[in-house]
Amino acid sequence: MILSVGERVKGRRFERMKEITLGIDGMSLEALAAIARKGARVRLARESEQRLISTRRLVEQWVEQGRSVYGVTTGFGALSDVSISKEETKQLQKNILMSHAAGVGDVLDDETVRAVMALRIKDLARGHSGIRLETVRQLIELLNRRIYPVVPGQGSVGASGDLAPLAHLSLVLIGQGEAVYRGKRMSGFDALKDCGLEPIELEAGEGLALVNGTQMMTAIGGLSVYDSIRLSKMTDIAAAMSLEVLMGTRTEFDPRIHE
């Protein structure tokens, strides 16, 4: 995941756009803020869709061949030497979400959750995880329809991954967990039902793909950097205007002095 400070598209700032395309390239801080705070909708780039389809075929092929693939046909962590049958691969992916959804503390605000969802979609759009296109589209539907999973703010294991927060976020995809929809907190199943969506059934490797990432810390950090840059610019403007209205001298800003 690459977050750049600024980027222009056809002469317009991302934050003024109503829809942002997420693909395999980097993502600007303006785009993140536009989605999180301005309610910009998102969609997948065509290249990302093709990559998702292509890499998914590989996963399905490996499962069919009975290959040993971590977290797909094996258990997780200390259970990585335990083989999982083809019939049990779906249950394994559901289990990893349920077992890791153990966060505590105050829940993240809607703005932060939108940022996390956007970054999760952006990361999956690169096409490296083997997740299905249908699953990513379901996550996009949640974001665009303003269904915000309830995500506790404490429980991440940091650089090893935001496993617990992402598990809470992903549970809503399968009709579990909790979500906020139209200002009302409800079950994930009811939130999907109210929007006319159906819970999806995770296939081999998808649970692992959904929780493996650092999108919560990146979302919080990204929005903080975005605000810091804007604050720094506003401070410079305020200082310049103050000097102007006081009819101060600009001599002390002479480049030769600072050199």
Short mmCIF file of C-alpha atoms in Angstrom, two decimals, residues 58-74 83-84 86 89:
data_model
loop_
_atom_site.label_atom_id
_atom_site.label_comp_id
_atom_site.label_asym_id
_atom_site.label_seq_id
_atom_site.Cartn_x
_atom_site.Cartn_y
_atom_site.Cartn_z
CA LEU A 58 -4.90 -20.38 -8.94
CA VAL A 59 -6.26 -20.81 -5.42
CA GLU A 60 -9.12 -22.97 -6.63
CA GLN A 61 -6.69 -25.03 -8.69
CA TRP A 62 -4.41 -25.63 -5.70
CA VAL A 63 -7.34 -26.65 -3.50
CA GLU A 64 -8.54 -29.07 -6.14
CA GLN A 65 -5.05 -30.54 -6.43
CA GLY A 66 -4.80 -30.96 -2.67
CA ARG A 67 -1.69 -28.80 -2.35
CA SER A 68 -0.50 -27.72 1.07
CA VAL A 69 -1.06 -23.96 1.18
CA TYR A 70 -0.86 -22.08 4.48
CA GLY A 71 -4.24 -20.91 5.75
CA VAL A 72 -5.97 -22.37 2.72
CA THR A 73 -5.53 -26.12 3.05
CA THR A 74 -3.75 -25.97 6.43
CA SER A 83 -4.19 -30.48 6.86
CA ILE A 84 -7.68 -29.20 6.11
CA LYS A 86 -11.55 -29.62 0.79
CA THR A 89 -11.99 -25.14 3.86
#
